[in-house]
Short mmCIF file of C-alpha atoms in Angstrom, two decimals:
data_model
loop_
_atom_site.label_atom_id
_atom_site.label_comp_id
_atom_site.label_asym_id
_atom_site.label_seq_id
_atom_site.Cartn_x
_atom_site.Cartn_y
_atom_site.Cartn_z
CA MET A 1 132.53 136.88 155.49
CA GLY A 2 130.63 135.80 152.38
CA MET A 3 129.13 139.24 151.92
CA ILE A 4 131.46 139.71 148.96
CA MET A 5 132.52 143.34 149.05
CA ALA A 6 134.12 143.39 145.59
CA ASP A 7 133.07 140.63 143.21
CA ALA A 8 134.95 142.20 140.32
CA VAL A 9 134.62 139.15 138.06
CA ARG A 10 130.85 139.61 137.87
CA ASN A 11 130.50 143.35 138.37
CA SER A 12 130.58 144.47 134.76
CA THR A 13 128.78 147.55 133.45
CA THR A 14 127.55 145.42 130.53
CA TYR A 15 125.00 143.58 132.69
CA PHE A 16 121.34 144.57 132.59
CA TRP A 17 121.36 146.66 135.79
CA GLY A 18 124.90 147.91 135.21
CA GLN A 19 127.68 147.97 137.75
CA ARG A 20 126.92 147.05 141.34
CA THR A 21 126.57 150.04 143.68
CA SER A 22 125.45 148.14 146.79
CA THR A 23 127.87 147.85 149.70
CA ILE A 24 127.21 144.08 149.74
CA ASP A 25 127.47 141.39 147.09
CA TRP A 26 126.32 138.02 148.31
CA CYS A 27 127.69 134.57 147.57
CA GLU A 28 125.43 133.73 144.62
CA GLU A 29 127.23 134.31 141.33
CA ASN A 30 125.83 137.35 139.53
CA TYR A 31 123.80 137.07 136.31
CA VAL A 32 124.36 133.33 135.90
CA VAL A 33 120.74 132.18 135.66
CA SER A 34 119.21 135.27 134.06
CA HIS A 35 120.51 138.29 132.18
CA TYR A 36 117.85 140.40 133.90
CA ILE A 37 118.30 139.30 137.53
CA ALA A 38 121.66 139.72 139.28
CA GLU A 39 121.13 137.08 141.97
CA PHE A 40 118.34 134.87 140.65
CA TRP A 41 117.80 132.47 143.55
CA ASN A 42 118.34 135.14 146.19
CA SER A 43 115.69 137.21 144.45
CA ILE A 44 112.91 134.69 143.75
CA THR A 45 113.05 133.03 147.18
CA ASN A 46 111.56 136.24 148.55
CA GLY A 47 108.32 135.10 146.99
CA VAL A 48 107.83 133.03 150.15
CA PHE A 49 107.66 136.27 152.18
CA VAL A 50 105.11 137.70 149.77
CA ALA A 51 102.88 134.60 149.75
CA LEU A 52 102.84 134.22 153.54
CA ALA A 53 102.32 137.94 154.13
CA PHE A 54 99.48 138.14 151.59
CA LEU A 55 97.72 135.23 153.30
CA GLY A 56 98.07 136.98 156.67
CA MET A 57 96.72 140.25 155.26
CA TYR A 58 93.80 138.47 153.62
CA THR A 59 92.74 136.55 156.72
CA THR A 60 93.17 139.58 158.99
CA ALA A 61 90.95 141.68 156.74
CA LYS A 62 88.46 138.83 156.29
CA HIS A 63 87.92 138.45 160.04
CA ARG A 64 88.24 142.20 160.74
CA GLN A 65 91.01 141.73 163.28
CA GLY A 66 92.43 145.24 163.29
CA TRP A 67 94.69 147.44 161.22
CA ARG A 68 97.67 146.99 163.56
CA VAL A 69 97.97 143.29 162.83
CA PHE A 70 97.22 143.91 159.15
CA ALA A 71 100.05 146.49 159.03
CA CYS A 72 102.50 143.93 160.43
CA TYR A 73 101.72 141.48 157.62
CA ALA A 74 101.89 144.32 155.07
CA ALA A 75 105.34 145.26 156.38
CA LEU A 76 106.44 141.63 156.02
CA MET A 77 105.37 141.76 152.37
CA PHE A 78 107.33 145.00 151.95
CA VAL A 79 110.41 143.25 153.36
CA GLY A 80 110.10 140.48 150.76
CA CYS A 81 109.53 142.89 147.87
CA GLY A 82 112.43 145.10 148.91
CA SER A 83 114.77 142.14 149.28
CA ALA A 84 113.76 140.80 145.86
CA CYS A 85 114.52 144.18 144.27
CA PHE A 86 117.89 144.38 146.01
CA HIS A 87 119.08 140.93 144.94
CA ALA A 88 117.75 141.47 141.41
CA THR A 89 119.67 144.73 140.91
CA LEU A 90 122.50 144.97 143.49
CA LYS A 91 121.99 148.73 143.71
CA TYR A 92 122.50 150.76 146.89
CA THR A 93 119.02 152.28 146.70
CA THR A 94 117.38 148.85 146.57
CA GLN A 95 119.73 147.63 149.29
CA LEU A 96 118.05 150.17 151.56
CA LEU A 97 114.66 148.81 150.47
CA ASP A 98 115.86 145.42 151.67
CA GLU A 99 117.36 146.45 154.99
CA LEU A 100 115.28 149.32 156.36
CA PRO A 101 111.82 147.67 156.11
CA MET A 102 113.08 144.97 158.49
CA LEU A 103 113.45 147.65 161.16
CA TYR A 104 110.03 149.10 160.42
CA LEU A 105 108.41 145.66 160.62
CA CYS A 106 109.87 145.12 164.09
CA ALA A 107 108.69 148.58 165.16
CA LEU A 108 105.14 147.81 163.98
CA VAL A 109 105.16 144.51 165.87
CA LEU A 110 106.34 146.28 169.01
CA TYR A 111 103.56 148.86 168.61
CA ALA A 112 100.94 146.14 168.08
CA LEU A 113 102.03 144.48 171.33
CA ILE A 114 102.13 147.71 173.33
CA GLU A 115 98.72 148.81 172.03
CA ILE A 116 97.27 145.32 172.10
CA ASP A 117 93.76 146.25 173.22
CA LYS A 118 90.97 147.25 170.87
CA ASN A 119 91.30 150.92 171.83
CA THR A 120 94.71 152.57 172.12
CA LYS A 121 95.93 153.43 175.61
CA TYR A 122 98.81 155.86 175.03
CA GLY A 123 97.49 157.89 172.11
CA ALA A 124 100.14 159.37 169.83
CA ALA A 125 103.01 159.00 172.32
CA VAL A 126 104.09 155.46 171.39
CA PRO A 127 103.92 155.80 167.59
CA LEU A 128 105.74 159.15 167.71
CA ALA A 129 108.49 157.66 169.88
CA LEU A 130 108.88 154.66 167.57
CA ILE A 131 108.87 156.87 164.47
CA ALA A 132 111.52 159.13 166.01
CA PHE A 133 113.70 156.14 166.94
CA GLN A 134 113.40 154.52 163.51
CA ALA A 135 113.99 157.84 161.74
CA THR A 136 117.17 158.33 163.79
CA ILE A 137 118.43 154.83 162.96
CA THR A 138 117.58 155.38 159.29
CA CYS A 139 119.45 158.69 159.09
CA ILE A 140 122.50 157.30 160.87
CA TYR A 141 122.59 154.30 158.55
CA VAL A 142 122.02 156.22 155.33
CA PHE A 143 124.22 159.26 155.98
CA TRP A 144 126.83 158.20 158.53
CA ILE A 145 127.45 154.55 159.47
CA GLN A 146 126.87 152.68 156.20
CA ASN A 147 127.88 149.40 157.74
CA PRO A 148 125.61 146.31 157.62
CA ILE A 149 126.65 145.40 161.17
CA PHE A 150 125.06 148.62 162.47
CA HIS A 151 121.82 147.68 160.72
CA GLN A 152 121.95 144.15 162.11
CA VAL A 153 122.46 145.38 165.68
CA ALA A 154 119.59 147.89 165.38
CA PHE A 155 117.35 145.16 163.94
CA ALA A 156 118.25 142.70 166.71
CA LEU A 157 117.53 145.25 169.46
CA THR A 158 114.11 146.11 168.01
CA ALA A 159 113.26 142.43 167.45
CA PHE A 160 114.22 141.45 170.99
CA GLY A 161 112.10 144.33 172.28
CA GLY A 162 109.09 142.89 170.46
CA VAL A 163 109.67 139.36 171.76
CA GLY A 164 110.20 140.65 175.29
CA PHE A 165 107.01 142.68 175.22
CA GLY A 166 105.12 139.70 173.83
CA LEU A 167 106.27 137.54 176.74
CA LYS A 168 105.23 140.33 179.12
CA ARG A 169 101.74 140.27 177.62
CA LEU A 170 101.53 136.51 178.08
CA ARG A 171 102.32 136.85 181.79
CA GLU A 172 99.45 139.32 182.14
CA MET A 173 96.78 136.94 180.81
CA GLN A 174 95.09 133.78 182.00
CA LEU A 175 95.18 131.48 178.98
CA SER A 176 93.49 128.16 178.32
CA ALA A 177 95.61 125.04 177.85
CA ARG A 178 94.62 124.98 174.17
CA THR A 179 95.79 128.56 173.58
CA TRP A 180 99.04 127.89 175.45
CA ARG A 181 99.72 124.93 173.16
CA ILE A 182 99.07 126.99 170.04
CA LEU A 183 101.22 129.90 171.21
CA SER A 184 104.05 127.64 172.38
CA ARG A 185 104.13 125.86 169.02
CA LEU A 186 104.10 129.14 167.09
CA HIS A 187 106.89 130.57 169.25
CA LEU A 188 109.00 127.42 168.84
CA LEU A 189 108.53 127.23 165.08
CA GLY A 190 109.27 130.94 164.79
CA HIS A 191 112.60 130.56 166.54
CA VAL A 192 113.46 127.38 164.63
CA GLY A 193 112.91 129.27 161.37
CA MET A 194 114.84 132.36 162.44
CA TRP A 195 117.82 130.56 163.99
CA GLY A 196 117.89 127.95 161.22
CA GLY A 197 117.97 130.76 158.69
CA PHE A 198 120.69 132.52 160.66
CA LEU A 199 122.77 129.33 160.54
CA ALA A 200 122.32 129.04 156.76
CA TRP A 201 123.21 132.74 156.38
CA ASN A 202 126.45 132.32 158.31
CA ILE A 203 127.47 129.14 156.49
CA ASP A 204 126.89 130.96 153.21
CA ASN A 205 129.05 133.84 154.43
CA ILE A 206 131.91 131.84 155.89
CA PHE A 207 132.16 129.06 153.31
CA CYS A 208 131.20 131.00 150.20
CA HIS A 209 134.12 129.91 148.01
CA ARG A 210 133.57 126.26 148.90
CA LEU A 211 129.85 126.52 148.18
CA ARG A 212 130.60 128.08 144.81
CA SER A 213 132.85 125.13 144.06
CA TYR A 214 130.09 122.67 145.02
CA ARG A 215 127.57 124.49 142.82
CA SER A 216 129.96 124.39 139.88
CA HIS A 217 130.53 120.67 140.44
CA VAL A 218 126.90 119.52 140.69
CA GLY A 219 125.44 121.98 138.16
CA ALA A 220 121.78 122.88 137.66
CA PRO A 221 119.28 122.13 139.10
CA LEU A 222 121.01 120.55 142.13
CA ASP A 223 123.09 123.67 142.71
CA VAL A 224 119.99 125.31 144.25
CA PHE A 225 120.54 123.23 147.39
CA PHE A 226 123.82 125.11 147.95
CA GLN A 227 122.25 128.58 147.53
CA LEU A 228 122.15 129.07 151.29
CA HIS A 229 121.29 132.76 151.24
CA GLY A 230 118.14 131.81 149.35
CA TRP A 231 117.40 129.19 152.00
CA TRP A 232 117.92 131.92 154.62
CA HIS A 233 115.07 133.79 152.92
CA VAL A 234 112.81 130.73 152.98
CA LEU A 235 113.54 129.89 156.62
CA THR A 236 113.27 133.46 157.90
CA ALA A 237 110.07 133.98 155.92
CA TYR A 238 108.53 131.09 157.83
CA GLY A 239 110.17 132.12 161.09
CA SER A 240 108.90 135.70 160.77
CA THR A 241 105.43 134.51 159.83
CA TYR A 242 105.17 132.14 162.78
CA LEU A 243 106.24 134.94 165.12
CA LEU A 244 103.66 137.26 163.54
CA LEU A 245 101.04 134.54 164.00
CA TRP A 246 102.20 134.37 167.63
CA VAL A 247 101.58 138.11 168.00
CA HIS A 248 98.28 137.77 166.13
CA PHE A 249 97.10 135.00 168.48
CA ILE A 250 98.20 136.90 171.59
CA ARG A 251 95.94 139.74 170.48
CA LEU A 252 93.07 137.33 169.88
CA ALA A 253 93.58 135.99 173.41
CA ARG A 254 93.73 139.51 174.83
CA LEU A 255 90.39 140.30 173.20
CA GLY A 256 88.89 136.99 174.36
CA HIS A 257 88.47 135.58 170.85
CA ASP A 258 91.19 132.92 170.91
CA HIS A 259 88.71 130.07 171.40
CA LEU A 260 87.16 130.91 168.03
CA PHE A 261 90.38 130.59 166.03
CA THR A 262 93.13 128.14 165.24
CA ILE A 263 96.13 127.77 162.90
CA LYS A 264 95.52 126.16 159.53
CA TYR A 265 97.66 125.61 156.44
CA ALA A 266 96.77 126.69 152.92
CA LEU A 267 98.01 124.16 150.34
CA GLY A 268 99.38 122.20 153.28
CA PHE A 269 102.38 124.45 153.93
CA LEU A 270 101.25 128.11 154.26
CA PRO A 271 100.21 128.85 157.89
CA TYR A 272 97.48 131.34 158.74
CA VAL A 273 94.93 132.19 161.46
CA ALA A 274 91.50 130.75 160.65
CA MET A 275 88.14 130.20 162.26
CA ASP A 276 88.13 126.95 164.22
CA THR A 277 85.65 124.42 162.85
CA PRO A 278 84.15 122.33 165.66
CA LYS A 279 84.54 118.61 165.18
CA LYS A 280 81.36 116.64 164.68
CA VAL A 281 80.32 114.35 167.49
CA GLU A 282 79.26 110.96 166.20
#
């Protein structure tokens, strides 16, 4: 796969961050755009995570919608920052900053859906169980099975648990037609982003050498269209955000506040939960 395990041509100790120590080297050629950033496009595309997460944190705090939802957006920002550091340096320590926060984000989402009411129901039992599970996965990954596939399987299991629990919550509630439309659209867009990103990720992995040839042929700036791992970041940033907005809106519905809120777009392309402004009647 395109997770280049030994890109010896561009793994020199003379580069800014020195020799690569990560177990993965992605398809983007190292230190081509900048002397200071190993994988330039793979690094800066994580800014989409940061922008979307910051907007979610801001609006959650503004409307005082609970620390659990705020923590989910904060974890999404941590994912983007960790991924940017990893692709900028290609070091094993920053690789862990990229991969492990994804697991913790999913665990926080699962917790927010389990403890969806204003007051917690299970006390310390749920967070302690989730912390123990994530700590076990972390230790296994860091000290024993240092294989990206193990991380991917653990991430998928946690993510599916969150989606499944979210659907369970939906079945428990009587929702208005308007809220159903909003939630259905968020869920659809979330999956389009995630699966679209997964497709780009796999194409980048499988056809890496061909993509490198295309990039060499077209040159800058058109070569950015063939940086598919970067596009994976953009698509999954949107997919993750839409799914977090889905969780956010489920909680609003659970608390009976969904009729007061809607989904709006900052700058026309950054989605967030906002107060619904009633339309004027002429």
